[in-house]
């Protein structure tokens, strides 16, 4: 059985939002009671509309943002107990924009070697050797060692960002929209590189993406977020072939096809995305749900694990979940 690399339990993150002078503050619940387990070698995709809390959840898992309540364990240890440097050796981020995430005044060799120096490696020859090995691993030519970011293409810069994340050989990598800033022609190269590196280095990924084609290509499991909640989680093939939650169905139906005769897809989403400061009561999806029922005014329970799938919807409550699959 694969080891559990990430175990998040009942994670909540609140932000205090000012409503203006004399009007006090209001609480924005960006992440609300999320449970998440990621095993070694898995690629878990977090999907959902902007503002659903996926980036906040990723930042909590990276140790960049403290959770308000709940716990996160990495490789069996609470992130609260992990020293900063050990946390950085265990988990690393790759951000979406390779243009702004690289220091334009530093050479590629210096950028990729920085995490080694942060970890206390001082021997220049050791750093150079490891950096060159990692550049080779991500498909960057040795001649780029002394180049600057503005001398590279977008795809090459993203390879630099990947090399920087991997130079200390972390076990977990969080990729936030790893291809969204790239030309379509290089997106698949970067996705294939990430897949190859996962196998070669035995990595575990969390991928945040709006692009469901990317998710279907690379993820082994998908977690769908809506207004800070995980509303459905399943293996990628199961979720794409037979989505259960009405929101997951709407997300999949919103994908544009290359066939112009099919027109703009109708997602059946009745209303716009609600204000996260004032979320709807009961099932937060109910104002937009095509299958809303009277008892959706109450918060739905999370269904039992059936074939590795969890759904937070009254249609798939514990009694009917067995039949629903
Ligand atoms: Fe729709 Fe009700 Fe399910 Fe919410 S609980 S997704 S409103 S059917």
Coordinates of C-alpha atoms and ligand atoms in Angstrom, one line a residue:
X1 CA 0.0 0.0 0.0
X2 CA 1.3 3.5 -0.9
X3 CA 2.4 5.8 1.9
X4 CA 0.2 8.8 2.7
X5 CA 2.1 11.9 1.7
X6 CA -0.5 14.6 2.5
X7 CA -3.2 14.2 5.1
X8 CA -5.4 17.2 5.6
X9 CA -8.2 17.0 8.2
X10 CA -11.1 19.5 8.6
X11 CA -9.0 22.4 7.2
X12 CA -10.6 25.8 7.4
X13 CA -9.2 29.2 6.5
X14 CA -11.0 32.4 7.3
X15 CA -10.0 35.9 6.2
X16 CA -11.2 39.0 8.0
X17 CA -12.5 41.5 5.3
X18 CA -13.0 45.1 6.1
X19 CA -16.5 46.4 5.0
X20 CA -15.4 50.1 5.1
X21 CA -15.1 52.7 7.7
X22 CA -17.5 52.3 10.7
X23 CA -18.9 49.1 9.2
X24 CA -16.7 46.6 10.9
X25 CA -15.3 43.4 9.5
X26 CA -16.8 40.3 7.9
X27 CA -15.4 36.8 7.7
X28 CA -14.6 35.3 4.4
X29 CA -14.4 31.5 4.7
X30 CA -12.0 30.7 1.8
X31 CA -11.6 27.0 2.8
X32 CA -14.2 25.2 4.8
X33 CA -13.8 21.8 6.5
X34 CA -11.7 20.2 3.8
X35 CA -10.4 16.6 4.3
X36 CA -7.8 15.4 1.8
X37 CA -5.5 12.5 1.5
X38 CA -2.8 12.2 -1.2
X39 CA -0.8 9.0 -1.5
X40 CA 2.8 8.6 -2.9
X41 CA 2.9 8.8 -6.6
X42 CA -0.6 10.3 -7.0
X43 CA -1.4 13.4 -9.1
X44 CA -4.3 15.1 -7.4
X45 CA -5.9 17.9 -9.4
X46 CA -7.8 20.6 -7.6
X47 CA -10.4 22.1 -9.9
X48 CA -13.1 24.8 -9.6
X49 CA -13.9 28.3 -10.5
X50 CA -11.7 31.3 -9.5
X51 CA -12.2 32.1 -5.8
X52 CA -13.3 28.5 -4.8
X53 CA -10.3 28.2 -2.4
X54 CA -8.0 25.9 -4.3
X55 CA -5.0 28.2 -4.2
X56 CA -5.6 29.0 -0.6
X57 CA -5.7 25.3 0.2
X58 CA -2.5 24.7 -1.8
X59 CA -0.8 27.5 0.1
X60 CA -1.8 25.9 3.4
X61 CA -0.4 22.6 2.3
X62 CA 2.8 24.3 1.3
X63 CA 3.1 25.9 4.7
X64 CA 2.9 29.4 3.2
X65 CA -0.4 30.2 5.0
X66 CA -1.6 29.0 8.4
X67 CA -5.0 27.3 8.6
X68 CA -7.5 28.7 10.9
X69 CA -8.6 25.3 12.2
X70 CA -7.8 21.7 11.3
X71 CA -4.5 19.9 10.6
X72 CA -2.1 19.1 7.8
X73 CA 0.4 16.3 7.9
X74 CA 3.2 15.9 5.4
X75 CA 4.8 12.4 5.3
X76 CA 3.3 11.7 8.7
X77 CA 4.5 14.9 10.4
X78 CA 2.4 18.0 11.2
X79 CA 3.5 21.0 9.1
X80 CA 3.3 23.0 12.4
X81 CA 6.2 20.8 13.8
X82 CA 8.3 20.7 10.6
X83 CA 11.2 23.1 10.7
X84 CA 11.1 25.6 7.7
X85 CA 14.1 24.0 5.9
X86 CA 12.8 20.5 6.3
X87 CA 9.4 21.6 5.0
X88 CA 11.1 23.2 1.9
X89 CA 13.0 19.9 1.3
X90 CA 9.8 17.9 1.4
X91 CA 7.4 20.1 -0.7
X92 CA 8.0 22.7 -3.4
X93 CA 5.8 24.9 -5.5
X94 CA 5.9 25.6 -9.2
X95 CA 4.0 28.8 -10.0
X96 CA 2.0 29.6 -13.1
X97 CA 3.9 32.5 -14.4
X98 CA 7.6 31.7 -15.3
X99 CA 8.0 35.4 -16.4
X100 CA 7.5 36.9 -13.0
X101 CA 8.8 34.0 -10.8
X102 CA 12.4 34.2 -12.0
X103 CA 14.8 37.0 -10.9
X104 CA 15.7 38.8 -14.1
X105 CA 19.1 39.8 -12.7
X106 CA 20.3 36.3 -11.8
X107 CA 21.7 33.7 -14.2
X108 CA 19.9 30.4 -14.7
X109 CA 22.6 28.5 -12.8
X110 CA 22.3 30.9 -9.9
X111 CA 18.4 30.8 -9.9
X112 CA 18.3 26.9 -9.9
X113 CA 21.1 26.7 -7.3
X114 CA 19.6 29.1 -4.8
X115 CA 17.5 26.5 -2.9
X116 CA 20.7 24.5 -2.3
X117 CA 22.4 27.5 -0.9
X118 CA 19.4 28.2 1.3
X119 CA 19.7 24.6 2.6
X120 CA 23.3 25.4 3.6
X121 CA 25.3 23.8 0.7
X122 CA 28.3 26.1 0.3
X123 CA 30.6 24.2 -2.1
X124 CA 30.3 25.8 -5.5
X125 CA 31.4 22.8 -7.4
X126 CA 28.8 20.6 -5.7
X127 CA 26.1 23.2 -6.5
X128 CA 27.2 23.5 -10.1
X129 CA 27.2 19.7 -10.6
X130 CA 23.7 19.2 -9.1
X131 CA 22.3 22.2 -11.0
X132 CA 23.7 20.9 -14.3
X133 CA 22.3 17.4 -13.6
X134 CA 18.9 18.9 -12.8
X135 CA 19.0 21.1 -16.0
X136 CA 19.7 18.0 -18.0
X137 CA 16.8 16.2 -16.2
X138 CA 14.3 19.0 -17.3
X139 CA 15.7 19.3 -20.8
X140 CA 17.6 22.5 -20.5
X141 CA 20.9 22.7 -22.5
X142 CA 24.1 23.2 -20.5
X143 CA 24.8 26.4 -22.4
X144 CA 21.9 28.1 -20.6
X145 CA 23.8 27.9 -17.3
X146 CA 25.1 31.4 -17.6
X147 CA 22.1 32.9 -19.5
X148 CA 19.5 35.2 -18.1
X149 CA 15.7 34.6 -18.0
X150 CA 15.0 37.2 -20.7
X151 CA 17.2 35.1 -23.1
X152 CA 14.9 32.1 -22.8
X153 CA 11.5 31.2 -24.3
X154 CA 8.4 30.8 -22.1
X155 CA 8.7 27.0 -22.1
X156 CA 12.4 27.2 -21.2
X157 CA 11.7 29.5 -18.3
X158 CA 9.1 27.1 -17.0
X159 CA 11.7 24.3 -17.2
X160 CA 14.0 26.6 -15.1
X161 CA 11.1 27.0 -12.5
X162 CA 10.7 23.2 -12.5
X163 CA 14.5 22.6 -12.1
X164 CA 14.6 25.1 -9.2
X165 CA 11.7 23.3 -7.5
X166 CA 13.4 19.9 -8.0
X167 CA 17.1 20.7 -7.3
X168 CA 16.8 19.5 -3.6
X169 CA 14.7 16.5 -4.7
X170 CA 11.5 17.2 -2.8
X171 CA 8.9 14.4 -2.5
X172 CA 5.8 16.5 -3.2
X173 CA 5.4 19.3 -5.8
X174 CA 2.4 21.7 -5.9
X175 CA 1.9 23.0 -9.5
X176 CA -0.3 26.1 -9.7
X177 CA -1.6 26.3 -13.3
X178 CA 1.8 25.0 -14.6
X179 CA 1.0 25.6 -18.3
X180 CA -1.6 28.5 -18.3
X181 CA 1.0 31.2 -19.2
X182 CA 2.5 29.2 -22.0
X183 CA 1.8 29.0 -25.7
X184 CA -0.5 26.0 -26.6
X185 CA 2.4 24.5 -28.6
X186 CA 4.6 24.1 -25.5
X187 CA 1.9 23.2 -23.0
X188 CA 1.9 19.5 -23.9
X189 CA 5.8 19.4 -23.7
X190 CA 5.7 20.8 -20.1
X191 CA 2.9 18.4 -19.2
X192 CA 4.8 15.4 -20.6
X193 CA 7.9 16.6 -18.8
X194 CA 6.0 16.7 -15.5
X195 CA 4.7 13.2 -16.1
X196 CA 8.1 11.8 -16.9
X197 CA 9.7 13.5 -13.9
X198 CA 7.0 12.0 -11.6
X199 CA 7.9 8.5 -12.7
X200 CA 11.7 9.1 -12.7
X201 CA 11.9 10.8 -9.3
X202 CA 8.8 9.1 -7.7
X203 CA 7.1 12.4 -7.1
X204 CA 3.7 13.2 -5.7
X205 CA 1.9 16.1 -7.3
X206 CA -1.0 18.5 -6.5
X207 CA -2.0 20.3 -9.7
X208 CA -4.3 23.3 -9.6
X209 CA -5.8 23.9 -13.0
X210 CA -8.8 25.5 -14.7
X211 CA -8.0 23.5 -17.8
X212 CA -9.9 20.2 -17.6
X213 CA -8.1 18.8 -20.7
X214 CA -4.8 19.3 -18.7
X215 CA -6.4 17.6 -15.7
X216 CA -7.7 14.6 -17.6
X217 CA -4.3 14.2 -19.2
X218 CA -2.1 14.3 -16.1
X219 CA -4.2 13.7 -12.9
X220 CA -4.8 10.3 -11.3
X221 CA -7.5 11.8 -9.0
X222 CA -9.6 14.9 -9.1
X223 CA -11.0 17.0 -6.2
X224 CA -13.7 19.5 -7.2
X225 CA -14.0 22.6 -5.0
X226 CA -17.0 25.0 -4.7
X227 CA -17.1 27.9 -2.3
X228 CA -14.3 26.5 -0.1
X229 CA -15.8 23.0 0.1
X230 CA -14.7 19.8 -1.6
X231 CA -17.9 18.7 -3.3
X232 CA -16.7 15.7 -5.2
X233 CA -13.6 13.6 -5.3
X234 CA -12.9 10.6 -7.5
X235 CA -10.4 8.8 -9.7
X236 CA -9.9 10.8 -12.9
X237 CA -11.4 8.3 -15.3
X238 CA -14.4 7.7 -13.0
X239 CA -15.1 11.4 -12.6
X240 CA -14.8 12.3 -16.3
X241 CA -16.8 9.3 -17.5
X242 CA -19.6 9.6 -14.9
X243 CA -19.6 12.9 -12.9
X244 CA -22.1 12.8 -10.0
X245 CA -22.3 16.3 -8.4
X246 CA -24.4 18.7 -10.5
X247 CA -21.5 21.2 -10.2
X248 CA -19.0 18.7 -11.6
X249 CA -21.3 18.0 -14.4
X250 CA -21.7 21.7 -15.2
X251 CA -17.9 22.2 -15.1
X252 CA -17.4 19.3 -17.6
X253 CA -20.2 20.5 -19.8
X254 CA -18.7 24.0 -19.9
X255 CA -15.6 22.8 -21.9
X256 CA -15.7 24.2 -25.4
X257 CA -15.3 21.6 -28.2
X258 CA -13.3 22.2 -31.4
X259 CA -16.6 21.5 -33.3
X260 CA -18.1 24.9 -34.2
X261 CA -21.5 23.5 -35.1
X262 CA -22.0 22.5 -31.4
X263 CA -22.0 26.1 -30.4
X264 CA -21.5 27.5 -26.9
X265 CA -22.2 24.8 -24.3
X266 CA -25.2 25.2 -22.0
X267 CA -24.0 24.5 -18.5
X268 CA -27.5 24.9 -16.9
X269 CA -25.9 27.1 -14.2
X270 CA -28.9 29.2 -13.3
X271 CA -27.1 32.1 -11.4
X272 CA -23.7 33.7 -11.3
X273 CA -21.0 32.6 -8.7
X274 CA -22.2 33.7 -5.3
X275 CA -20.4 36.2 -3.1
X276 CA -18.1 34.1 -0.8
X277 CA -18.6 36.6 2.0
X278 CA -22.3 35.9 2.0
X279 CA -22.6 32.3 0.8
X280 CA -26.0 30.7 0.3
X281 CA -27.3 28.7 3.2
X282 CA -27.8 24.9 3.1
X283 CA -26.1 23.4 0.0
X284 CA -24.1 26.4 -1.2
X285 CA -24.6 25.3 -4.8
X286 CA -28.5 25.4 -4.6
X287 CA -29.1 28.8 -6.3
X288 CA -27.3 27.4 -9.5
X289 CA -28.3 23.8 -9.3
X290 CA -30.7 22.4 -12.0
X291 CA -31.6 19.5 -9.7
X292 CA -32.4 21.5 -6.5
X293 CA -34.8 19.9 -4.1
X294 CA -36.7 21.3 -1.0
X295 CA -34.2 19.6 1.4
X296 CA -31.2 21.3 -0.3
X297 CA -32.0 24.1 2.1
X298 CA -30.0 21.8 4.5
X299 CA -26.3 21.2 4.2
X300 CA -25.8 17.8 2.4
X301 CA -23.7 15.1 4.1
X302 CA -20.6 13.8 2.4
X303 CA -21.5 10.4 0.9
X304 CA -19.7 7.2 1.9
X305 CA -16.6 6.2 -0.1
X306 CA -17.9 4.2 -3.0
X307 CA -15.2 3.1 -5.5
X308 CA -13.0 5.8 -4.1
X309 CA -15.6 8.5 -4.8
X310 CA -17.0 11.1 -2.3
X311 CA -19.9 13.4 -3.2
X312 CA -21.4 16.2 -1.1
X313 CA -25.0 16.2 -2.5
X314 CA -28.4 15.1 -1.2
X315 CA -28.9 13.0 -4.4
X316 CA -26.0 10.8 -3.3
X317 CA -26.6 10.5 0.4
X318 CA -25.4 7.4 2.2
X319 CA -28.6 5.4 1.4
X320 CA -28.6 5.9 -2.3
X321 CA -24.8 6.1 -2.9
X322 CA -24.5 2.3 -3.6
X323 CA -27.1 2.6 -6.3
X324 CA -25.8 5.9 -7.7
X325 CA -22.6 4.3 -8.9
Ligands
LIG1 FE1 -28.1 20.4 -6.1 FE2 -29.3 19.8 -3.8 FE3 -27.2 18.3 -4.7 FE4 -26.9 20.8 -3.8 S1 -27.6 19.1 -2.6 S2 -26.0 20.0 -5.6 S3 -28.7 21.8 -4.5 S4 -29.2 18.5 -5.7

